mmCIF file of C-alpha atoms and ligand atoms in Angstrom:
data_model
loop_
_atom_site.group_PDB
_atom_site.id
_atom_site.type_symbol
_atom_site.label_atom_id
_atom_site.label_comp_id
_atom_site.label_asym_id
_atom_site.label_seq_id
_atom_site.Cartn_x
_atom_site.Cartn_y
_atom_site.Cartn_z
ATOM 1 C CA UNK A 29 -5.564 -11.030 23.136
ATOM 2 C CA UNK A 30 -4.552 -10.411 19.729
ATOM 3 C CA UNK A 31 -2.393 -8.027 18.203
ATOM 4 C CA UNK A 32 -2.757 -5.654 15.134
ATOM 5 C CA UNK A 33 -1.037 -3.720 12.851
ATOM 6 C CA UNK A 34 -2.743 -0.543 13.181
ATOM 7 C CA UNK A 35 -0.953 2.980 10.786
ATOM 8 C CA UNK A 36 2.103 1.268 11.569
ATOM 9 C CA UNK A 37 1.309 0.653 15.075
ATOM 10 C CA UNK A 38 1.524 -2.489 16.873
ATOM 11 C CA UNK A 39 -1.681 -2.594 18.839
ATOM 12 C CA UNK A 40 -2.812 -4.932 21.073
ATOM 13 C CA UNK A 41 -5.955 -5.717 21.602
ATOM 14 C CA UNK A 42 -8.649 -7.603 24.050
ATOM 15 C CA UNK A 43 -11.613 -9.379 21.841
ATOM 16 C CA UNK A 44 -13.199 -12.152 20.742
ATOM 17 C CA UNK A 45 -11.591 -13.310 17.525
ATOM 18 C CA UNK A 46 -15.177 -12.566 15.480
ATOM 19 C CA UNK A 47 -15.377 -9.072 16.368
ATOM 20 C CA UNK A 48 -16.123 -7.069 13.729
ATOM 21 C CA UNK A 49 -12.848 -4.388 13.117
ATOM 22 C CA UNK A 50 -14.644 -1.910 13.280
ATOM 23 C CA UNK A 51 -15.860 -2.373 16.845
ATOM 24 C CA UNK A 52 -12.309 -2.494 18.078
ATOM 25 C CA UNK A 53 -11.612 0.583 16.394
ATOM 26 C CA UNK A 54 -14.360 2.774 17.882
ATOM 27 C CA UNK A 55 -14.865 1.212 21.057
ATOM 28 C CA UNK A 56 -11.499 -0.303 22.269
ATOM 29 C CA UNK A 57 -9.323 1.886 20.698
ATOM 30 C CA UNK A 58 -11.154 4.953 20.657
ATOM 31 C CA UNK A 59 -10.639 5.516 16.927
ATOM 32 C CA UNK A 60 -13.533 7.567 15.639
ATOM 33 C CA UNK A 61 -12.602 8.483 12.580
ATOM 34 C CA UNK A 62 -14.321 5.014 11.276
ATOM 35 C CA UNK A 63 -17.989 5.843 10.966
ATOM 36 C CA UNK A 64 -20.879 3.408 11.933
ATOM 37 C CA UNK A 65 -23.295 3.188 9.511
ATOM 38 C CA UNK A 66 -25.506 0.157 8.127
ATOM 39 C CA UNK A 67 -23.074 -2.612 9.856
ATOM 40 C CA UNK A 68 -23.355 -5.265 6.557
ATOM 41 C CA UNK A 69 -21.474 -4.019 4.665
ATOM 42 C CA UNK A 70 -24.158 -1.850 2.712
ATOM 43 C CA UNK A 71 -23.021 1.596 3.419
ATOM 44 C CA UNK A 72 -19.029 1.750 3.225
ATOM 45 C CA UNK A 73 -19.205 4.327 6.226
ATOM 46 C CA UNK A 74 -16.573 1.906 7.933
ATOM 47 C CA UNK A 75 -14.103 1.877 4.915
ATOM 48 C CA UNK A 76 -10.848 1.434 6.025
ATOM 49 C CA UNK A 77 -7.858 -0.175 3.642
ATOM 50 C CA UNK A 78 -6.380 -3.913 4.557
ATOM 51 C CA UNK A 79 -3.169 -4.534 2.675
ATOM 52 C CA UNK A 80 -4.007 -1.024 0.441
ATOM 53 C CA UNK A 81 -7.407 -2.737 -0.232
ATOM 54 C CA UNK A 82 -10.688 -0.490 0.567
ATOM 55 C CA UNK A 83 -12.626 -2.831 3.228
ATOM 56 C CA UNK A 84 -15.626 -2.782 5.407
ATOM 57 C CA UNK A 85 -14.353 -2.796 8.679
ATOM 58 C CA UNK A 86 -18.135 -3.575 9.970
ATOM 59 C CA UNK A 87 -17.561 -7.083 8.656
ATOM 60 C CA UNK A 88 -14.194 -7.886 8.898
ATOM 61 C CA UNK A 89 -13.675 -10.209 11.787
ATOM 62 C CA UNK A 90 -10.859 -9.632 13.842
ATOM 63 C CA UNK A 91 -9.244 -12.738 12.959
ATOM 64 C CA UNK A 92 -8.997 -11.909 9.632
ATOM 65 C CA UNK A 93 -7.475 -8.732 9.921
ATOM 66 C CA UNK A 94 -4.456 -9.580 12.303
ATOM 67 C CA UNK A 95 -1.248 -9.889 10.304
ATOM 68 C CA UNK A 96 -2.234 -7.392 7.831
ATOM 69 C CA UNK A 97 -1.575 -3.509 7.519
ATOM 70 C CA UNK A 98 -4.340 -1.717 9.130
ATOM 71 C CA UNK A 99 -4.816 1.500 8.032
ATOM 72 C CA UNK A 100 -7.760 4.011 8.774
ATOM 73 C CA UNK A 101 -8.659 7.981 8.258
ATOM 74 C CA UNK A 102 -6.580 9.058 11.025
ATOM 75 C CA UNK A 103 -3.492 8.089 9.190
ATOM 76 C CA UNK A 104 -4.313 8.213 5.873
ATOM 77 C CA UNK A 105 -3.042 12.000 5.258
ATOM 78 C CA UNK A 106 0.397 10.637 5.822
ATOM 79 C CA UNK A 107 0.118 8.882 2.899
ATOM 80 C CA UNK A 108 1.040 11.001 -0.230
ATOM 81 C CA UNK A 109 -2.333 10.097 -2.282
ATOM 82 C CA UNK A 110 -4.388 10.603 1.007
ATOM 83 C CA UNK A 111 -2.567 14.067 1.251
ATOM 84 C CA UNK A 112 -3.804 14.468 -2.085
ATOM 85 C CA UNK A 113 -7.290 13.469 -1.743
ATOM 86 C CA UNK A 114 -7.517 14.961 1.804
ATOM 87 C CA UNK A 115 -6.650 18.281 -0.025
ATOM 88 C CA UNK A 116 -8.881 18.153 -2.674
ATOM 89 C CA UNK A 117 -11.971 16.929 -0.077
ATOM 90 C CA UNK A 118 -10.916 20.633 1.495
ATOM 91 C CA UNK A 119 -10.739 22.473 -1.312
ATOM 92 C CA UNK A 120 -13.726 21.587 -2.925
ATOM 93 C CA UNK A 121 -15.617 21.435 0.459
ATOM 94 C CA UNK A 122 -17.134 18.034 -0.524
ATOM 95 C CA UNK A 123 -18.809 17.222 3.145
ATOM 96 C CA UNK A 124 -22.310 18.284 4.330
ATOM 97 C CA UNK A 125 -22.994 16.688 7.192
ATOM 98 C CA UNK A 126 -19.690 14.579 7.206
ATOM 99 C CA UNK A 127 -21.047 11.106 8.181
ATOM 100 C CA UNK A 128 -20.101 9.077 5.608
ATOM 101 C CA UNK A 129 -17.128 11.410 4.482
ATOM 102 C CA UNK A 130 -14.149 9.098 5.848
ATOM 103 C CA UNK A 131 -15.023 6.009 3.767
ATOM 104 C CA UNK A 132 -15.332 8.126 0.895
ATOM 105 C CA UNK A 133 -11.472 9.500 1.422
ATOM 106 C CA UNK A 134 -10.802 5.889 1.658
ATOM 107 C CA UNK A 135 -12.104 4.185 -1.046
ATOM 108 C CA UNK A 136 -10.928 7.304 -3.342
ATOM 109 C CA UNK A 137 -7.766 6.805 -1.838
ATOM 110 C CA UNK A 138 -7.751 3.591 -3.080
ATOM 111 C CA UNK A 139 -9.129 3.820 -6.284
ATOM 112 C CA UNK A 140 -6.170 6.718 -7.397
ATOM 113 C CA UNK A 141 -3.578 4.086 -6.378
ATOM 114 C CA UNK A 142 -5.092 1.773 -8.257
ATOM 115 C CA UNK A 143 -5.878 4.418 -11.293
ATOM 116 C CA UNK A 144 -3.885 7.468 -11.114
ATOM 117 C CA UNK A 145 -6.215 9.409 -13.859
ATOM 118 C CA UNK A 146 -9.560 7.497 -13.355
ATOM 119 C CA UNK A 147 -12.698 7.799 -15.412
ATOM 120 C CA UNK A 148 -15.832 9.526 -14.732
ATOM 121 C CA UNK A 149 -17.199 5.615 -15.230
ATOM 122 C CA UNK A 150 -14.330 4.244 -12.988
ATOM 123 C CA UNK A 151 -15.207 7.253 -10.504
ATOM 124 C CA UNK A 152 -18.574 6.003 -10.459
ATOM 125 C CA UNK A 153 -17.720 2.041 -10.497
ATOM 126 C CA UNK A 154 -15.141 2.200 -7.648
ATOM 127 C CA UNK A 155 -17.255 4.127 -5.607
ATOM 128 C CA UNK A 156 -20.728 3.227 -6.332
ATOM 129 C CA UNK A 157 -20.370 1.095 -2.752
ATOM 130 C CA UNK A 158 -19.806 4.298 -0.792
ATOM 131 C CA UNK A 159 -23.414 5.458 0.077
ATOM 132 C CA UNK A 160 -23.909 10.032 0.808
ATOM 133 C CA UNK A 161 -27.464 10.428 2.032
ATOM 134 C CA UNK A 162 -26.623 13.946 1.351
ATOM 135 C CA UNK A 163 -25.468 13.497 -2.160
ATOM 136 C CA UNK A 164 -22.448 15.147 -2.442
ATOM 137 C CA UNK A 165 -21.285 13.017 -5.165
ATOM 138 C CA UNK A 166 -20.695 15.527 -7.515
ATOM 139 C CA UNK A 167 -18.257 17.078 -5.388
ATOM 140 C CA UNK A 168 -17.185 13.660 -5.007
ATOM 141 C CA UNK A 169 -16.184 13.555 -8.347
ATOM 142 C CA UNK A 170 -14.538 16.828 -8.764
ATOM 143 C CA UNK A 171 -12.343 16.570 -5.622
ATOM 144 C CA UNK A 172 -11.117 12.961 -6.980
ATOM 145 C CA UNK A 173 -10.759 14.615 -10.454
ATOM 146 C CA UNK A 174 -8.876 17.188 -8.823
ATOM 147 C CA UNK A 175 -6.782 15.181 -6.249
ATOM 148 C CA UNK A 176 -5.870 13.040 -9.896
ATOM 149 C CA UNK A 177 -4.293 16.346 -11.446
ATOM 150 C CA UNK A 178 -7.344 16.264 -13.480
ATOM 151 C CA UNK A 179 -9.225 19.966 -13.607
HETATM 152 S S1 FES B 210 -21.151 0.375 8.340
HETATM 153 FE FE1 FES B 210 -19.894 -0.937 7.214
HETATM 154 S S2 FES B 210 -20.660 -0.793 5.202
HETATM 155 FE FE2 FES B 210 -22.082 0.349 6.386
HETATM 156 S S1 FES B 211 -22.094 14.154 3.619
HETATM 157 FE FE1 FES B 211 -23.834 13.524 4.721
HETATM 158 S S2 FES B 211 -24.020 11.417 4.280
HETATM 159 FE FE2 FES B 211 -22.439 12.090 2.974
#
């Protein structure tokens, strides 16, 4: 039994200290938003933020993640950056088939906190982890220009 901070949520939750986070999310806790895709780390379909910090949730043990603020795509539109981003991703209609879509919100999420008007170059460094078999990175781009204020 362990307990986590989960979009300001104390959950608790039955598994082996090594579980990946991500397993907890989707199968324990029903969370879907979290996406499955390469499980090591490879993909950043699993992106969620620990402490703020983009993280693959597909190798974060449990252990390591209890005690820290949790937060995934089904909270991050109460943020006012993921409101932003969220808006943008809408806007511009960035998804095709949607799959890795959440860890994309994330990590751009993350990377406007950390640079409120970023770069095409920081676009592409801070998010060059994020993997769209579709290649919607364009629209990537544009929606995180846009979500920045940037036209
Ligand atoms: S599923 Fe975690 S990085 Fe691919
Ligand atoms: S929208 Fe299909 S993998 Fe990115």
């Amino acid at each position: 039994m362990m307990n986590l901070n989960i979009n300001g949520k104390t959950v608790k939750v039955e598994a082996e200290a090594d579980t990946p986070l991500l397993w907890v999310l989707r199968d324990e806790l029903h969370m879907s938003g979290t996406k499955f895709g390469c499980g090591m780390a490879l993909c950043g379909a699993c992106t969620v933020h620990i402490d703020g910090q983009p993280t693959r949730a597909c190798v974060m043990p449990l252990s390591a993640a209890a005690g820290k603020k949790i937060t995934t795509i089904e909270a991050i539109g109460a943020t006012p950056v993921g409101q932003r981003v969220q808006a943008a991703w809408a806007e511009i209609d960035v998804p095709q088939c949607g799959y890795c879509q959440s860890g994309q919100i994330m990590a751009a999420t993350a990377l406007l906190r950390a640079i409120p008007k970023p770069t095409d170059k920081d676009i592409d460094e801070a998010m060059s982890g994020n993997i769209c078999r579709c290649g919607t990175y364009p629209r990537i781009r544009a929606a995180i220009h846009k979500a920045a204020g940037q036209a």
